[in-house]
Short mmCIF file of C-alpha atoms in Angstrom, two decimals:
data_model
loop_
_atom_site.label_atom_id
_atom_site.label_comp_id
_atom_site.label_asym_id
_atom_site.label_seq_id
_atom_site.Cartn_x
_atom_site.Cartn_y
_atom_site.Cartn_z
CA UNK J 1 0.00 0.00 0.00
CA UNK J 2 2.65 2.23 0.91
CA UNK J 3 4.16 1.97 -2.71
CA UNK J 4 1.39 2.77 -4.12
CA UNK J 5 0.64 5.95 -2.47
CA UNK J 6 4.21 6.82 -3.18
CA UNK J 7 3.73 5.97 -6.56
CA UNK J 8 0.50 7.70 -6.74
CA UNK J 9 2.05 10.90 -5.49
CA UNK J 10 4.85 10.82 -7.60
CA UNK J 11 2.43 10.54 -10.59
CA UNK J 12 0.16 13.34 -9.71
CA UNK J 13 3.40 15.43 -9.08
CA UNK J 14 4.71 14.65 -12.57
CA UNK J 15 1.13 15.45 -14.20
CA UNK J 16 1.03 18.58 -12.12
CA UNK J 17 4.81 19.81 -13.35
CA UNK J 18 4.18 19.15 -17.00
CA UNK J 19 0.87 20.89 -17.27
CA UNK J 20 2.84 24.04 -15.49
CA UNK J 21 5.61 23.70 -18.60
CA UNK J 22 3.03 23.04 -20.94
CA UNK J 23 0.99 26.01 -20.56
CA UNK J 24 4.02 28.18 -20.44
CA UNK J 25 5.29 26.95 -23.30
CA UNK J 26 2.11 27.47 -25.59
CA UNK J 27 1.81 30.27 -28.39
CA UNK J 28 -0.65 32.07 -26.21
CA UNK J 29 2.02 32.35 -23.20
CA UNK J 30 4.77 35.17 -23.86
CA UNK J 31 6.51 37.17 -21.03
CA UNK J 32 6.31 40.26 -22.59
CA UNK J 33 4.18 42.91 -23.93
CA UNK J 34 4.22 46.89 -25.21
CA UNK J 35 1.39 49.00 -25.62
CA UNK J 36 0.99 52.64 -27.43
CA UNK J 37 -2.57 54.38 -26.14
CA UNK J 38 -3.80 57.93 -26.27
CA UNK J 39 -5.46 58.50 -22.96
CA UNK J 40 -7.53 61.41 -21.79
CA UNK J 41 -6.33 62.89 -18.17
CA UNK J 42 -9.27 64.07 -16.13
CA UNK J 43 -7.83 65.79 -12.86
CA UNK J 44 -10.77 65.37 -10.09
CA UNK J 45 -8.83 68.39 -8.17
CA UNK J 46 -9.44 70.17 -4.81
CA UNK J 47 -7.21 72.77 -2.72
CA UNK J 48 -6.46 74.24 0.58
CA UNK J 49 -5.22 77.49 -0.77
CA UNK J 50 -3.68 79.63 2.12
CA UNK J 51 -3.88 83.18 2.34
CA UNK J 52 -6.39 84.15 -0.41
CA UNK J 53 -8.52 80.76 0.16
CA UNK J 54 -11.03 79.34 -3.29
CA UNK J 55 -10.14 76.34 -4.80
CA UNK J 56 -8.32 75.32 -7.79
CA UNK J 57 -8.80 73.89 -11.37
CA UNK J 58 -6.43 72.04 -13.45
CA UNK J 59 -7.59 71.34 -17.12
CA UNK J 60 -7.88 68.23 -19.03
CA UNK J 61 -5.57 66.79 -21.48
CA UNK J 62 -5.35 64.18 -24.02
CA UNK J 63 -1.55 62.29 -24.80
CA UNK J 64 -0.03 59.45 -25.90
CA UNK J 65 1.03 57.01 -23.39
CA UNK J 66 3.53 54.62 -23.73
CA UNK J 67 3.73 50.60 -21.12
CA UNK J 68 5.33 47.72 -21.09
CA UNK J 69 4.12 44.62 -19.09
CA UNK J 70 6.33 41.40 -18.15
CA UNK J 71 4.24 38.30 -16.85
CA UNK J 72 5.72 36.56 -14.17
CA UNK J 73 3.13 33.55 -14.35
CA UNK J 74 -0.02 33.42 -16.80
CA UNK J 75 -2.14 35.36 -14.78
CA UNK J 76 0.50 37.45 -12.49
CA UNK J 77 2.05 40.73 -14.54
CA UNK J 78 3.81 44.02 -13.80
CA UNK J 79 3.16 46.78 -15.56
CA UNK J 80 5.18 49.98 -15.91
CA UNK J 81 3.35 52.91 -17.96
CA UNK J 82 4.74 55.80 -19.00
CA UNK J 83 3.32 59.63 -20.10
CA UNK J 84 4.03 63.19 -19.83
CA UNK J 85 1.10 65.44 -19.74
CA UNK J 86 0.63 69.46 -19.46
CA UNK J 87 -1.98 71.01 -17.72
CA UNK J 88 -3.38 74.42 -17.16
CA UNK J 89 -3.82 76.06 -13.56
CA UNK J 90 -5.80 78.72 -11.84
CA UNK J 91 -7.44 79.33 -8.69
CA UNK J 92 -11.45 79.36 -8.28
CA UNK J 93 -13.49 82.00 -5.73
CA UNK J 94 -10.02 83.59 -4.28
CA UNK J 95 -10.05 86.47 -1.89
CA UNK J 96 -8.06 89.11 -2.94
CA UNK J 97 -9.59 92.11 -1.68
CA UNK J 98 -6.87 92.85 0.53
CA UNK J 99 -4.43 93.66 -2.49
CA UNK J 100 -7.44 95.94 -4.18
CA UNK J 101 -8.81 92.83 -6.10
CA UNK J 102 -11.84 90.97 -5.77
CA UNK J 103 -12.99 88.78 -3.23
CA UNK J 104 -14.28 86.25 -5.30
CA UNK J 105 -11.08 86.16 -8.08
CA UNK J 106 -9.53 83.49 -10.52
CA UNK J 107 -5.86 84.07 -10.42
CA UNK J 108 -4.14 82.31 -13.39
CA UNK J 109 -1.05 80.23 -12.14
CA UNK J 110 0.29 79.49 -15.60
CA UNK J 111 0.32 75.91 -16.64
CA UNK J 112 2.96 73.21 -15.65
CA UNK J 113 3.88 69.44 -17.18
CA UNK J 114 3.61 66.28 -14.84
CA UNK J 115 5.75 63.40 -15.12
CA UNK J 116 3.93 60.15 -13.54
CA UNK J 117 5.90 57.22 -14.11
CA UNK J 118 3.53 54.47 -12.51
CA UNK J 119 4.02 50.71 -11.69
CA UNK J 120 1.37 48.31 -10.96
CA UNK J 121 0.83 44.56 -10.14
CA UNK J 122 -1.88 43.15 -12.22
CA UNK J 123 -4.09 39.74 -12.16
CA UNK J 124 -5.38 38.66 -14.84
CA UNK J 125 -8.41 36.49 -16.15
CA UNK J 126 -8.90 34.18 -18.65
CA UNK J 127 -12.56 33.51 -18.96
CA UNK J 128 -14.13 30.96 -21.45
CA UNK J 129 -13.36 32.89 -24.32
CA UNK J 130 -9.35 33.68 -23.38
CA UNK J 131 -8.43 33.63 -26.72
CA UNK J 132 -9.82 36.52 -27.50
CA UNK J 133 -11.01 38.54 -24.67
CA UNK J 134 -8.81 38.70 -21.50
CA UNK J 135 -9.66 41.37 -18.75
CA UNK J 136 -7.12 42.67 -16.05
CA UNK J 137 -6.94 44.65 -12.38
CA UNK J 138 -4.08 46.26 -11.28
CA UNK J 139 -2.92 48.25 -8.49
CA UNK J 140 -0.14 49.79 -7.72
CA UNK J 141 2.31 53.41 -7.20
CA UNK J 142 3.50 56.21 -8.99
CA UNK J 143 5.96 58.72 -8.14
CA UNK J 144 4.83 62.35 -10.43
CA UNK J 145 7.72 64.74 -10.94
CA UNK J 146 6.61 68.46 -11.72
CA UNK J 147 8.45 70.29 -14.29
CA UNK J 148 8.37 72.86 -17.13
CA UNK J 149 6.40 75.19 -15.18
CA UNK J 150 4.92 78.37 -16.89
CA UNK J 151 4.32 80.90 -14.04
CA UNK J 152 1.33 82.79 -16.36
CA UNK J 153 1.07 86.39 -16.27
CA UNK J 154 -0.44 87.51 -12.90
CA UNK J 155 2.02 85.91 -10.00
CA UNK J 156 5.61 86.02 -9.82
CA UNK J 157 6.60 82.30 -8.97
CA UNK J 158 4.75 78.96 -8.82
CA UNK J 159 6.55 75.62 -7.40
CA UNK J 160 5.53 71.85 -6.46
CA UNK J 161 6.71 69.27 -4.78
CA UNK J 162 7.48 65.59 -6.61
CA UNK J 163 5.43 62.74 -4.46
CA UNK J 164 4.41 59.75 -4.44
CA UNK J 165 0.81 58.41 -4.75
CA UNK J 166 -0.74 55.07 -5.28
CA UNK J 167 -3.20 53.90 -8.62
CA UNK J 168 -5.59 51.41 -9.34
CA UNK J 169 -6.38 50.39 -12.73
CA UNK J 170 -9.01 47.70 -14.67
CA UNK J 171 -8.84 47.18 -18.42
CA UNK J 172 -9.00 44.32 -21.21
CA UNK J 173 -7.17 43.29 -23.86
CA UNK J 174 -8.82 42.16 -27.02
CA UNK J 175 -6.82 39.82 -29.29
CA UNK J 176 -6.75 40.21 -32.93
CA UNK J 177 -4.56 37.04 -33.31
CA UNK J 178 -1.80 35.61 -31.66
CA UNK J 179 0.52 38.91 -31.47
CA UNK J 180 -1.27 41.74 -32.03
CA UNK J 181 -4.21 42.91 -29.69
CA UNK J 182 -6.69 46.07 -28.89
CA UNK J 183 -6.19 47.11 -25.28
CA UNK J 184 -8.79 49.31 -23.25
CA UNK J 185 -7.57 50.30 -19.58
CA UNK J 186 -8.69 52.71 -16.83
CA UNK J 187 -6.36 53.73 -13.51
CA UNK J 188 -7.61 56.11 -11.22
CA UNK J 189 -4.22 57.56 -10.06
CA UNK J 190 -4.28 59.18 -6.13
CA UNK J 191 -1.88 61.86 -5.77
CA UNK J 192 -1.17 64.99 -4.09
CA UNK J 193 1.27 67.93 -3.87
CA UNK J 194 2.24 71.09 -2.06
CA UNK J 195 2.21 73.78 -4.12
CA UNK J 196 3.83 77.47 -3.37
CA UNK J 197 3.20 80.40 -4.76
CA UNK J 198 5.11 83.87 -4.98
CA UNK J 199 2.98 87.11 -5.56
CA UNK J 200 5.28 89.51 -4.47
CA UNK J 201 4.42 90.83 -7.25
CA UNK J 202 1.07 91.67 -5.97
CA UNK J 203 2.03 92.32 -2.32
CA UNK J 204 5.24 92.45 -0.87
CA UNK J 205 6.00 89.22 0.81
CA UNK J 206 2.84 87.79 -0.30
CA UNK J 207 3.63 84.18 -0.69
CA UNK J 208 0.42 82.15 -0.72
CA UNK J 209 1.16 77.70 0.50
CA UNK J 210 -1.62 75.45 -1.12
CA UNK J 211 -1.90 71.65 -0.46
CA UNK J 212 -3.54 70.15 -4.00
CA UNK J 213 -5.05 66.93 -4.36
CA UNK J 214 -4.95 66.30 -8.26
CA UNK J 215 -6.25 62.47 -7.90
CA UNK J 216 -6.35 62.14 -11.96
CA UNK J 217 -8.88 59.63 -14.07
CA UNK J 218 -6.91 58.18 -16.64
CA UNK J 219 -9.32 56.72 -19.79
CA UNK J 220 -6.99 54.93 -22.43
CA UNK J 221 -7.17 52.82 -25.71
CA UNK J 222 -5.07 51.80 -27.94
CA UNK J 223 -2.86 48.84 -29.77
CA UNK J 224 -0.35 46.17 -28.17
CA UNK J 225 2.06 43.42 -29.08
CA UNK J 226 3.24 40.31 -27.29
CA UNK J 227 6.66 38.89 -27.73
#
């Protein structure tokens, strides 16, 4: 009897091992992948805005984003996407009376680009029809690095601080053959900066501290490759 469960165990071990190598050695299995989407970057923004109080709006933009995704297993990936977008800035409802403005102003802050390099883990599916349609969650961080910024025409000085903030994404790829595929993916990024700005220009020693949650919905489509 003992032999037999031995042998028994060693069989179902041996089955088990060369399914594992199996799948990862079909067609459909390949480590890596690159996708080019345009994606449309809707901030969902709110400020503390010291000094002169309101709030603060940050417009929308539309880029081309570039990722790459290795697969560790067939259903376990990393993902590592990569954009640059610019975005205009001004404040909403300020108080500026004090400096003979309104009280109920929108100061123009110029416009500035963000870097968000942003690295998820992802699990996906494979439903009854993986051959062709194969959804995805991810989640993950991203660490956005403010630069190229346009101070406008009304203060003297804007600045922000680099951070790090945390995304969550779901999407689907949809295969047009082995290769080639049409991707569809949505990350709802979570970041945050502090923001500084100079209006000595306006006031002498008027420098106005603002803590801006930017928290960005990121809509993308586009084309991929396996290989």
């Amino acid at each position: 009897m003992k032999k037999i469960i031995l042998a028994f165990m060693a069989v179902s071990f041996l089955t088990l091992n060369a399914q594992t190598k199996e799948e990862n050695k079909t067609p459909d299995f390949k480590k890596w992948q690159a996708r080019i989407r345009g994606i449309a970057v809707i901030p969902y923004e709110s400020a503390k805005i010291g000094v002169i109080g309101g709030d603060v709006a940050i417009s929308n933009t539309f880029v081309p984003e570039l990722d790459f995704t290795y697969f560790f297993t067939k259903h376990f990936a990393t993902e590592l996407i990569l954009a640059t977008t610019k975005h205009e800035v001004h404040t909403v409802g300020s108080d500026i009376s004090a400096i003979g403005g309104p009280n109920n102003a929108n100061i123009d802050l110029g416009s500035v680009w963000l870097l968000p390099p942003t690295l998820t883990a992802q699990y996906h599916f494979y439903p009854l029809a993986e051959k062709v349609f194969k959804p995805y969650v991810g989640a993950g961080v991203n660490y956005t690095i403010f630069y190229n910024v346009e101070d406008g025409n009304t203060v003297k000085k804007v600045s922000y601080e680099n951070n790090f903030g945390y995304a969550f994404q779901v999407g689907f790829d949809l295969m047009l053959n082995e290769t080639f595929f049409i991707n569809a993916d949505v990350k709802k990024l979570f970041l945050k900066t502090d923001v500084t700005v100079d209006a000595s220009n306006l006031a002498t020693g008027l420098a106005m501290p603002a803590a801006v949650t930017i928290n960005p919905l990121i809509m993308g489509m586009g084309i991929g490759m396996k290989f």
